[in-house]
Short mmCIF file of C-alpha atoms in Angstrom, two decimals:
data_model
loop_
_atom_site.label_atom_id
_atom_site.label_comp_id
_atom_site.label_asym_id
_atom_site.label_seq_id
_atom_site.Cartn_x
_atom_site.Cartn_y
_atom_site.Cartn_z
CA UNK R 1 88.75 -199.99 -63.45
CA UNK R 2 86.11 -198.62 -61.10
CA UNK R 3 86.09 -199.71 -57.46
CA UNK R 4 83.47 -202.13 -56.25
CA UNK R 5 80.51 -200.35 -54.63
CA UNK R 6 79.43 -201.13 -51.08
CA UNK R 7 76.04 -200.08 -49.72
CA UNK R 8 76.23 -200.42 -45.96
CA UNK R 9 72.49 -199.89 -45.53
CA UNK R 10 71.82 -203.04 -47.57
CA UNK R 11 74.15 -204.89 -45.23
CA UNK R 12 72.23 -203.91 -42.08
CA UNK R 13 70.69 -207.42 -41.57
CA UNK R 14 74.18 -208.92 -41.68
CA UNK R 15 75.55 -206.27 -39.33
CA UNK R 16 72.69 -206.87 -36.89
CA UNK R 17 73.11 -210.66 -36.91
CA UNK R 18 76.91 -210.67 -36.70
CA UNK R 19 76.85 -207.85 -34.13
CA UNK R 20 74.51 -209.95 -32.00
CA UNK R 21 77.06 -212.77 -31.89
CA UNK R 22 79.82 -210.36 -30.85
CA UNK R 23 77.68 -208.66 -28.22
CA UNK R 24 76.65 -212.02 -26.75
CA UNK R 25 80.32 -212.88 -26.30
CA UNK R 26 81.01 -209.53 -24.65
CA UNK R 27 77.98 -209.81 -22.37
CA UNK R 28 79.10 -213.24 -21.23
CA UNK R 29 82.71 -212.09 -20.75
CA UNK R 30 82.04 -208.79 -19.00
CA UNK R 31 78.83 -209.43 -17.08
CA UNK R 32 78.86 -213.22 -16.60
CA UNK R 33 75.12 -213.27 -16.09
CA UNK R 34 72.78 -215.55 -17.97
CA UNK R 35 70.02 -212.94 -17.97
CA UNK R 36 72.24 -210.43 -19.77
CA UNK R 37 73.29 -213.02 -22.35
CA UNK R 38 69.69 -214.06 -22.99
CA UNK R 39 68.55 -210.45 -23.27
CA UNK R 40 71.32 -209.61 -25.73
CA UNK R 41 70.33 -212.45 -28.04
CA UNK R 42 66.64 -211.53 -27.82
CA UNK R 43 67.35 -207.89 -28.67
CA UNK R 44 69.76 -208.86 -31.45
CA UNK R 45 67.20 -211.16 -33.01
CA UNK R 46 64.61 -208.38 -32.94
CA UNK R 47 67.13 -205.94 -34.46
CA UNK R 48 67.80 -208.41 -37.29
CA UNK R 49 64.08 -208.62 -38.03
CA UNK R 50 63.76 -204.83 -38.15
CA UNK R 51 66.85 -204.47 -40.35
CA UNK R 52 65.56 -207.09 -42.79
CA UNK R 53 62.19 -205.36 -43.10
CA UNK R 54 63.72 -201.90 -43.52
CA UNK R 55 66.18 -202.97 -46.22
CA UNK R 56 63.80 -205.24 -48.12
CA UNK R 57 63.67 -203.04 -51.23
CA UNK R 58 67.29 -201.84 -51.34
CA UNK R 59 69.55 -202.39 -54.31
CA UNK R 60 72.29 -205.01 -54.21
CA UNK R 61 75.85 -204.38 -53.06
CA UNK R 62 79.30 -205.87 -53.62
CA UNK R 63 78.49 -205.55 -57.31
CA UNK R 64 80.79 -206.21 -60.25
CA UNK R 65 81.61 -202.76 -61.74
CA UNK R 66 81.77 -204.19 -65.27
CA UNK R 67 78.61 -206.24 -65.41
CA UNK R 68 76.40 -205.22 -62.51
CA UNK R 69 76.10 -208.71 -60.95
CA UNK R 70 76.01 -208.47 -57.14
CA UNK R 71 77.12 -210.79 -54.36
CA UNK R 72 74.62 -209.35 -51.82
CA UNK R 73 71.09 -209.12 -53.20
CA UNK R 74 68.22 -207.84 -51.01
CA UNK R 75 64.86 -209.21 -52.10
CA UNK R 76 61.48 -210.08 -50.57
CA UNK R 77 62.57 -213.72 -50.27
CA UNK R 78 65.84 -212.69 -48.58
CA UNK R 79 64.04 -210.41 -46.12
CA UNK R 80 61.48 -213.13 -45.32
CA UNK R 81 64.30 -215.63 -44.76
CA UNK R 82 66.14 -213.25 -42.42
CA UNK R 83 62.97 -212.67 -40.41
CA UNK R 84 62.35 -216.42 -40.11
CA UNK R 85 65.95 -217.20 -39.12
CA UNK R 86 65.92 -214.49 -36.45
CA UNK R 87 62.54 -215.64 -35.13
CA UNK R 88 63.75 -219.24 -34.98
CA UNK R 89 66.85 -218.19 -33.08
CA UNK R 90 64.83 -216.33 -30.48
CA UNK R 91 62.29 -219.17 -30.30
CA UNK R 92 64.92 -221.86 -29.79
CA UNK R 93 66.55 -219.76 -27.09
CA UNK R 94 63.18 -219.54 -25.33
CA UNK R 95 62.84 -223.34 -25.49
CA UNK R 96 66.39 -223.72 -24.14
CA UNK R 97 66.15 -221.35 -21.16
CA UNK R 98 64.75 -223.94 -18.67
CA UNK R 99 67.59 -226.39 -19.34
CA UNK R 100 70.24 -223.65 -19.53
CA UNK R 101 69.19 -222.44 -16.09
CA UNK R 102 69.93 -225.93 -14.81
CA UNK R 103 73.43 -225.72 -16.25
CA UNK R 104 73.00 -228.32 -18.99
CA UNK R 105 75.16 -226.13 -21.25
CA UNK R 106 77.20 -222.94 -20.81
CA UNK R 107 74.78 -220.13 -21.62
CA UNK R 108 77.36 -217.81 -23.21
CA UNK R 109 78.75 -220.38 -25.63
CA UNK R 110 75.27 -221.69 -26.45
CA UNK R 111 73.89 -218.25 -27.30
CA UNK R 112 76.99 -217.27 -29.27
CA UNK R 113 76.78 -220.40 -31.43
CA UNK R 114 73.08 -219.80 -31.97
CA UNK R 115 73.72 -216.20 -33.07
CA UNK R 116 76.57 -217.28 -35.35
CA UNK R 117 74.29 -219.81 -37.01
CA UNK R 118 71.64 -217.11 -37.46
CA UNK R 119 74.27 -214.96 -39.19
CA UNK R 120 74.96 -217.76 -41.66
CA UNK R 121 71.25 -218.10 -42.39
CA UNK R 122 70.99 -214.38 -43.15
CA UNK R 123 73.96 -214.63 -45.54
CA UNK R 124 72.34 -217.57 -47.37
CA UNK R 125 69.15 -215.59 -47.93
CA UNK R 126 70.96 -212.56 -49.37
CA UNK R 127 73.71 -214.38 -51.30
CA UNK R 128 74.08 -213.54 -54.98
CA UNK R 129 76.89 -215.90 -55.98
CA UNK R 130 78.04 -219.44 -55.23
CA UNK R 131 80.95 -218.42 -52.99
CA UNK R 132 78.77 -216.30 -50.72
CA UNK R 133 76.12 -219.01 -50.70
CA UNK R 134 78.47 -221.81 -49.62
CA UNK R 135 80.20 -219.60 -47.04
CA UNK R 136 76.79 -218.74 -45.61
CA UNK R 137 75.72 -222.38 -45.52
CA UNK R 138 78.88 -223.38 -43.68
CA UNK R 139 78.46 -220.50 -41.22
CA UNK R 140 74.92 -221.70 -40.63
CA UNK R 141 76.00 -225.32 -40.17
CA UNK R 142 79.36 -225.19 -38.35
CA UNK R 143 77.95 -223.95 -35.00
CA UNK R 144 75.39 -226.75 -35.10
CA UNK R 145 78.11 -229.40 -34.82
CA UNK R 146 79.02 -227.96 -31.43
CA UNK R 147 75.43 -227.27 -30.33
CA UNK R 148 74.52 -230.91 -30.90
CA UNK R 149 77.28 -232.11 -28.56
CA UNK R 150 77.34 -229.16 -26.14
CA UNK R 151 76.07 -230.60 -22.89
CA UNK R 152 77.10 -230.63 -19.25
CA UNK R 153 76.15 -233.64 -17.15
CA UNK R 154 74.87 -233.18 -13.64
CA UNK R 155 76.67 -234.87 -10.72
CA UNK R 156 75.57 -238.48 -10.57
CA UNK R 157 74.02 -238.37 -14.01
CA UNK R 158 75.31 -241.12 -16.34
CA UNK R 159 77.46 -239.75 -19.15
CA UNK R 160 76.18 -240.95 -22.52
CA UNK R 161 77.84 -240.89 -25.90
CA UNK R 162 74.70 -240.17 -27.91
CA UNK R 163 75.30 -236.42 -28.20
CA UNK R 164 78.97 -236.83 -29.13
CA UNK R 165 78.14 -239.57 -31.62
CA UNK R 166 75.40 -237.45 -33.18
CA UNK R 167 77.74 -234.48 -33.44
CA UNK R 168 80.49 -236.52 -35.12
CA UNK R 169 78.01 -238.16 -37.53
CA UNK R 170 76.61 -234.77 -38.48
CA UNK R 171 80.10 -233.34 -38.96
CA UNK R 172 81.44 -236.16 -41.14
CA UNK R 173 78.47 -236.31 -43.50
CA UNK R 174 78.32 -232.52 -43.69
CA UNK R 175 82.00 -232.36 -44.69
CA UNK R 176 81.33 -234.92 -47.42
CA UNK R 177 78.32 -233.00 -48.75
CA UNK R 178 80.21 -229.70 -48.70
CA UNK R 179 83.05 -231.31 -50.65
CA UNK R 180 80.56 -232.54 -53.27
CA UNK R 181 78.94 -229.09 -53.54
CA UNK R 182 82.31 -227.35 -53.86
CA UNK R 183 83.43 -229.80 -56.54
CA UNK R 184 80.20 -229.14 -58.44
CA UNK R 185 80.66 -225.37 -58.19
CA UNK R 186 84.28 -225.69 -59.33
CA UNK R 187 83.36 -227.82 -62.35
CA UNK R 188 80.61 -225.43 -63.40
CA UNK R 189 82.94 -222.45 -62.97
CA UNK R 190 85.67 -224.17 -64.99
CA UNK R 191 83.21 -224.80 -67.82
CA UNK R 192 81.34 -221.49 -67.80
CA UNK R 193 83.45 -218.97 -65.87
CA UNK R 194 80.37 -217.89 -63.89
CA UNK R 195 79.87 -217.61 -60.13
CA UNK R 196 77.10 -215.00 -59.80
CA UNK R 197 73.62 -216.44 -59.97
CA UNK R 198 72.60 -213.99 -62.71
CA UNK R 199 75.30 -215.47 -64.98
CA UNK R 200 74.99 -219.17 -64.18
CA UNK R 201 74.42 -221.40 -67.20
CA UNK R 202 74.48 -225.13 -67.84
CA UNK R 203 77.29 -224.73 -70.36
CA UNK R 204 77.56 -225.05 -74.12
CA UNK R 205 79.91 -226.55 -76.64
CA UNK R 206 82.67 -228.96 -75.65
CA UNK R 207 82.51 -227.94 -71.99
CA UNK R 208 78.79 -228.68 -71.64
CA UNK R 209 79.22 -232.20 -70.10
CA UNK R 210 81.59 -230.77 -67.49
CA UNK R 211 79.15 -228.00 -66.62
CA UNK R 212 76.22 -230.42 -66.36
CA UNK R 213 78.24 -232.73 -64.10
CA UNK R 214 78.98 -229.68 -61.95
CA UNK R 215 75.27 -228.84 -61.73
CA UNK R 216 74.40 -232.39 -60.66
CA UNK R 217 77.10 -232.47 -57.97
CA UNK R 218 76.11 -229.02 -56.71
CA UNK R 219 72.46 -229.99 -56.33
CA UNK R 220 73.33 -233.29 -54.62
CA UNK R 221 75.70 -231.56 -52.19
CA UNK R 222 73.16 -228.90 -51.28
CA UNK R 223 70.44 -231.55 -50.86
CA UNK R 224 72.23 -232.66 -47.69
CA UNK R 225 71.07 -229.52 -45.91
CA UNK R 226 67.43 -230.52 -46.37
CA UNK R 227 68.17 -234.18 -45.50
CA UNK R 228 67.12 -235.35 -48.95
CA UNK R 229 67.57 -239.00 -49.88
CA UNK R 230 70.26 -240.40 -50.27
CA UNK R 231 72.01 -237.85 -47.97
CA UNK R 232 69.43 -238.24 -45.23
CA UNK R 233 70.85 -240.84 -42.85
CA UNK R 234 72.43 -238.22 -40.58
CA UNK R 235 69.14 -236.65 -39.57
CA UNK R 236 67.42 -239.24 -37.29
CA UNK R 237 70.45 -240.11 -35.11
CA UNK R 238 71.53 -236.46 -34.94
CA UNK R 239 68.09 -235.24 -33.90
CA UNK R 240 67.82 -238.06 -31.36
CA UNK R 241 71.23 -237.35 -29.83
CA UNK R 242 70.93 -233.57 -29.75
CA UNK R 243 69.22 -231.61 -26.94
CA UNK R 244 65.57 -231.14 -27.86
CA UNK R 245 65.76 -227.36 -28.56
CA UNK R 246 68.83 -227.91 -30.75
CA UNK R 247 66.98 -230.66 -32.62
CA UNK R 248 64.18 -228.15 -33.20
CA UNK R 249 66.68 -225.71 -34.71
CA UNK R 250 68.28 -228.43 -36.83
CA UNK R 251 64.97 -229.54 -38.30
CA UNK R 252 63.90 -225.99 -39.17
CA UNK R 253 66.76 -223.54 -39.72
CA UNK R 254 69.13 -226.01 -41.38
CA UNK R 255 66.37 -227.17 -43.70
CA UNK R 256 65.34 -223.62 -44.57
CA UNK R 257 68.94 -222.78 -45.44
CA UNK R 258 69.15 -225.78 -47.74
CA UNK R 259 65.90 -224.87 -49.46
CA UNK R 260 67.10 -221.32 -50.12
CA UNK R 261 70.39 -222.63 -51.51
CA UNK R 262 68.70 -225.14 -53.80
CA UNK R 263 66.17 -222.55 -54.95
CA UNK R 264 68.99 -220.15 -55.86
CA UNK R 265 70.65 -222.84 -57.99
CA UNK R 266 67.77 -224.63 -59.69
CA UNK R 267 66.14 -221.39 -60.81
CA UNK R 268 69.21 -220.62 -62.95
CA UNK R 269 70.41 -224.10 -63.90
CA UNK R 270 68.45 -226.91 -65.50
CA UNK R 271 68.25 -229.67 -62.89
CA UNK R 272 64.56 -230.54 -63.23
CA UNK R 273 64.98 -234.30 -63.64
CA UNK R 274 67.42 -234.66 -60.74
CA UNK R 275 65.33 -232.48 -58.44
CA UNK R 276 62.15 -234.40 -59.27
CA UNK R 277 63.93 -237.69 -58.56
CA UNK R 278 65.24 -236.39 -55.23
CA UNK R 279 61.74 -235.20 -54.30
CA UNK R 280 60.17 -238.55 -55.20
CA UNK R 281 62.70 -240.59 -53.21
CA UNK R 282 62.77 -238.22 -50.24
CA UNK R 283 59.04 -237.97 -49.61
CA UNK R 284 58.44 -241.70 -50.20
CA UNK R 285 61.32 -243.02 -48.09
CA UNK R 286 60.63 -240.51 -45.33
CA UNK R 287 56.96 -241.45 -45.00
CA UNK R 288 57.46 -245.21 -45.26
CA UNK R 289 60.20 -245.30 -42.61
CA UNK R 290 58.26 -242.93 -40.34
CA UNK R 291 55.47 -245.51 -40.18
CA UNK R 292 57.76 -247.83 -38.19
CA UNK R 293 59.13 -245.32 -35.69
CA UNK R 294 58.44 -245.68 -31.97
CA UNK R 295 60.59 -242.77 -30.70
CA UNK R 296 59.03 -239.32 -30.86
CA UNK R 297 62.10 -237.42 -32.08
CA UNK R 298 62.92 -240.05 -34.70
CA UNK R 299 59.34 -239.90 -35.96
CA UNK R 300 59.59 -236.12 -36.27
CA UNK R 301 62.97 -236.53 -37.99
CA UNK R 302 61.64 -238.94 -40.62
CA UNK R 303 58.57 -236.75 -40.98
CA UNK R 304 60.80 -233.76 -41.69
CA UNK R 305 62.63 -235.80 -44.33
CA UNK R 306 59.29 -236.49 -46.01
CA UNK R 307 58.40 -232.80 -45.75
CA UNK R 308 61.69 -231.99 -47.51
CA UNK R 309 60.43 -234.06 -50.43
CA UNK R 310 57.30 -231.93 -50.65
CA UNK R 311 59.47 -228.81 -50.65
CA UNK R 312 61.74 -230.17 -53.38
CA UNK R 313 58.83 -231.11 -55.65
CA UNK R 314 57.96 -227.59 -56.90
CA UNK R 315 61.68 -226.81 -57.32
CA UNK R 316 61.62 -229.32 -60.18
CA UNK R 317 59.73 -226.60 -62.08
CA UNK R 318 62.68 -224.22 -61.81
CA UNK R 319 61.84 -220.55 -61.35
CA UNK R 320 58.09 -221.23 -61.66
CA UNK R 321 58.08 -223.30 -58.48
CA UNK R 322 60.30 -221.24 -56.20
CA UNK R 323 57.51 -219.23 -54.58
CA UNK R 324 55.54 -222.41 -53.76
CA UNK R 325 58.66 -224.11 -52.37
CA UNK R 326 59.66 -221.16 -50.15
CA UNK R 327 56.08 -220.71 -48.93
CA UNK R 328 55.85 -224.40 -48.06
CA UNK R 329 59.21 -224.19 -46.27
CA UNK R 330 58.00 -221.27 -44.12
CA UNK R 331 54.75 -223.08 -43.26
CA UNK R 332 56.74 -226.23 -42.41
CA UNK R 333 59.22 -224.35 -40.21
CA UNK R 334 56.44 -222.86 -38.08
CA UNK R 335 54.57 -226.15 -37.67
CA UNK R 336 57.72 -228.17 -36.98
CA UNK R 337 58.80 -225.64 -34.36
CA UNK R 338 55.42 -225.99 -32.63
CA UNK R 339 55.74 -229.80 -32.60
CA UNK R 340 59.21 -229.71 -31.07
CA UNK R 341 58.17 -226.95 -28.68
CA UNK R 342 55.37 -229.09 -27.28
CA UNK R 343 57.75 -232.03 -26.90
CA UNK R 344 60.13 -229.75 -24.97
CA UNK R 345 57.27 -228.58 -22.74
CA UNK R 346 56.03 -232.12 -22.03
CA UNK R 347 59.44 -233.57 -21.18
CA UNK R 348 61.68 -232.79 -18.18
CA UNK R 349 64.49 -230.31 -19.00
CA UNK R 350 67.25 -232.94 -19.09
CA UNK R 351 65.22 -235.65 -20.82
CA UNK R 352 65.27 -236.73 -24.44
CA UNK R 353 62.19 -237.03 -26.63
CA UNK R 354 61.23 -240.42 -25.22
CA UNK R 355 59.08 -243.13 -26.69
CA UNK R 356 55.79 -242.30 -28.38
CA UNK R 357 53.90 -244.29 -25.73
CA UNK R 358 55.22 -241.90 -23.06
CA UNK R 359 52.87 -239.27 -24.52
CA UNK R 360 49.80 -241.38 -23.94
CA UNK R 361 47.19 -239.24 -22.24
CA UNK R 362 49.40 -236.14 -22.36
CA UNK R 363 46.57 -234.03 -23.78
CA UNK R 364 44.41 -234.97 -20.80
CA UNK R 365 47.04 -233.69 -18.38
CA UNK R 366 47.89 -230.60 -20.47
CA UNK R 367 44.96 -229.75 -22.78
CA UNK R 368 46.54 -226.66 -24.32
CA UNK R 369 49.79 -228.42 -25.12
CA UNK R 370 47.86 -231.33 -26.59
CA UNK R 371 45.84 -228.96 -28.77
CA UNK R 372 49.03 -227.24 -29.97
CA UNK R 373 50.63 -230.57 -30.92
CA UNK R 374 47.47 -231.68 -32.73
CA UNK R 375 47.47 -228.35 -34.59
CA UNK R 376 51.08 -228.95 -35.66
CA UNK R 377 50.50 -232.58 -36.67
CA UNK R 378 47.33 -231.70 -38.60
CA UNK R 379 49.20 -228.94 -40.39
CA UNK R 380 52.10 -231.23 -41.30
CA UNK R 381 49.56 -233.75 -42.59
CA UNK R 382 47.73 -231.06 -44.56
CA UNK R 383 44.45 -231.42 -42.66
CA UNK R 384 42.14 -228.95 -40.88
CA UNK R 385 42.40 -227.32 -38.39
CA UNK R 386 46.02 -226.94 -39.50
CA UNK R 387 45.06 -224.61 -42.33
CA UNK R 388 48.65 -223.43 -42.85
CA UNK R 389 49.70 -226.97 -43.77
CA UNK R 390 46.58 -227.46 -45.89
CA UNK R 391 47.29 -224.35 -47.96
CA UNK R 392 50.94 -225.39 -48.25
CA UNK R 393 50.01 -228.78 -49.72
CA UNK R 394 47.45 -227.22 -52.06
CA UNK R 395 49.99 -224.65 -53.22
CA UNK R 396 52.55 -227.33 -54.09
CA UNK R 397 50.04 -229.54 -55.91
CA UNK R 398 48.58 -226.58 -57.79
CA UNK R 399 52.05 -225.39 -58.88
CA UNK R 400 52.98 -228.88 -60.11
CA UNK R 401 49.78 -229.24 -62.11
CA UNK R 402 50.16 -225.79 -63.66
CA UNK R 403 53.78 -226.64 -64.52
CA UNK R 404 52.84 -229.84 -66.34
CA UNK R 405 54.23 -232.18 -63.64
CA UNK R 406 50.91 -233.90 -62.89
CA UNK R 407 52.59 -237.24 -62.12
CA UNK R 408 54.64 -235.61 -59.37
CA UNK R 409 51.51 -233.93 -57.98
CA UNK R 410 49.89 -237.38 -57.75
CA UNK R 411 52.94 -238.71 -55.88
CA UNK R 412 52.71 -235.80 -53.44
CA UNK R 413 49.02 -236.54 -52.82
CA UNK R 414 49.65 -240.28 -52.31
CA UNK R 415 52.46 -239.59 -49.85
CA UNK R 416 50.25 -237.17 -47.94
CA UNK R 417 47.75 -240.03 -47.50
CA UNK R 418 50.50 -242.38 -46.28
CA UNK R 419 51.65 -239.79 -43.75
CA UNK R 420 48.18 -239.66 -42.20
CA UNK R 421 48.82 -243.05 -40.59
CA UNK R 422 51.55 -241.91 -38.22
CA UNK R 423 50.26 -238.38 -37.65
CA UNK R 424 46.82 -239.68 -36.64
CA UNK R 425 48.42 -242.40 -34.49
CA UNK R 426 50.32 -239.84 -32.41
CA UNK R 427 47.34 -237.47 -32.19
CA UNK R 428 45.06 -240.28 -31.01
CA UNK R 429 47.62 -241.42 -28.43
CA UNK R 430 47.65 -237.96 -26.87
CA UNK R 431 43.99 -238.32 -25.91
CA UNK R 432 44.07 -242.01 -25.00
CA UNK R 433 43.59 -242.92 -21.36
CA UNK R 434 46.93 -243.74 -19.70
CA UNK R 435 47.24 -247.20 -18.12
CA UNK R 436 46.09 -247.48 -14.53
CA UNK R 437 48.90 -247.31 -12.02
CA UNK R 438 47.57 -250.33 -10.11
CA UNK R 439 48.01 -252.60 -13.12
CA UNK R 440 51.26 -254.35 -13.92
CA UNK R 441 52.89 -252.35 -16.69
CA UNK R 442 55.88 -254.00 -18.35
CA UNK R 443 56.74 -251.15 -20.71
CA UNK R 444 58.69 -248.45 -18.82
CA UNK R 445 57.41 -245.80 -21.22
CA UNK R 446 53.80 -246.79 -20.48
CA UNK R 447 54.61 -246.68 -16.78
CA UNK R 448 55.97 -243.17 -17.28
CA UNK R 449 52.76 -242.20 -19.08
CA UNK R 450 50.73 -243.52 -16.15
CA UNK R 451 52.74 -241.81 -13.42
CA UNK R 452 54.18 -238.75 -15.17
CA UNK R 453 53.04 -235.57 -13.40
CA UNK R 454 51.87 -232.48 -15.21
CA UNK R 455 54.95 -230.30 -15.70
CA UNK R 456 54.65 -226.53 -15.35
CA UNK R 457 55.31 -224.72 -18.61
CA UNK R 458 57.85 -221.94 -18.12
CA UNK R 459 57.08 -218.47 -19.41
CA UNK R 460 59.70 -218.45 -22.21
CA UNK R 461 58.49 -221.78 -23.57
CA UNK R 462 54.85 -220.70 -23.32
CA UNK R 463 55.61 -217.41 -25.08
CA UNK R 464 57.43 -219.20 -27.91
CA UNK R 465 54.61 -221.70 -28.39
CA UNK R 466 51.87 -219.06 -28.28
CA UNK R 467 53.70 -216.88 -30.81
CA UNK R 468 54.36 -219.79 -33.19
CA UNK R 469 50.78 -221.06 -32.89
CA UNK R 470 49.42 -217.56 -33.54
CA UNK R 471 51.63 -217.28 -36.63
CA UNK R 472 50.43 -220.66 -37.90
CA UNK R 473 46.78 -219.75 -37.37
CA UNK R 474 47.20 -216.29 -38.92
CA UNK R 475 48.95 -217.65 -42.02
CA UNK R 476 46.38 -220.41 -42.24
CA UNK R 477 43.52 -217.93 -42.44
CA UNK R 478 45.43 -215.35 -44.50
CA UNK R 479 48.09 -217.20 -46.53
CA UNK R 480 48.10 -214.48 -49.18
CA UNK R 481 50.06 -212.31 -46.74
CA UNK R 482 53.02 -214.67 -47.02
CA UNK R 483 52.82 -214.82 -50.81
CA UNK R 484 52.68 -211.02 -50.97
CA UNK R 485 55.79 -210.86 -48.77
CA UNK R 486 57.64 -213.31 -51.04
CA UNK R 487 56.75 -211.41 -54.18
#
């Protein structure tokens, strides 16, 4: 039997991402300087982007000598995913630098966990079989358990249990979802003998019910990563308890990894009915519950759940909807990052997201930050001037109509209208006049809005926001560039 072939050039994105994690550890151990650790992660993220672009058209590796199926499959979608994961890692680091300089978390451990999670995201994008996919997902997710709870408290600062509680909640539900996904993969393998995506089938003959049960369990387990209903309850408390930059990474990178995993499965296995049901429940529940939220991070969390429903909708078409789903996911990631980035910039480094009323008049104090948040909210709502979000919504609806799922396209449109209520409410609050300081203000959040000074935006945060906003505007005016990259 011939030996399995290994093309190390195809593996360059993995080498760059994993090497970044190792070098961050060494920089922290040998130099013990935050600047060196930050610089190593920035350079490693850039190297991962370059490696993904260079190897975009390479052939697969770790291939089966008998049948040609590969476990590592470079593709335009994989390269795009690696670029987005690396960019998110660098962007989240930029948002975290002000708080890390204050000692809210050990810089070396924080950057190592971030790089390790980026490595898992790269593996998910390039995976060609179920084992590699699940290993990549767990590598993406495991560091996040620690990042959510990784926080040092300043002397005299009250120690809260929110971060620890959020971390434990995230861990327990993630373990449950991984167990479900592994059981589904095992059942499908027992019925069909296939692990590589190119050989996955729903099953036939006496083993068909077992294979179909495996498909259902696999899809439900992977749906956790995108916070799809009914495996969505972890997201709001986890986002609320996590440091704001970590919440930004959770709501973007973790969701992108889940979308890639689901896309890899539903394009080969028939799960149209289940995926459509998940999309319907996720977008509807997310939008309806978001209407009642008064905390900024919880509103963004429920909004991201609703956005996951929009992403799942075209996946109900199977292979015909993958490009629309991935494109929507990329648009969403950029806009969600901008929203969280503005929240980070408007809040003190050690603070949480606060109540929505604390943002009253924020756009008057910081016009550019207010404009960036309005751009993000308009994009998430699918309205101008957020053209990226508008094209994303149109792409999903158009794909559903072309695929004969007109009823689901109508549901998407109705949910987009429902979402306008809370997006417009927050946008209007940004430009409302804050209460006068001389008046008696019972609500402490309103008092904060009246007395909160204009915070200086640090250079790393400003650079991250400017880059993300430029990407959103560029893709909004030239969305075909993204579709060309995916194809």
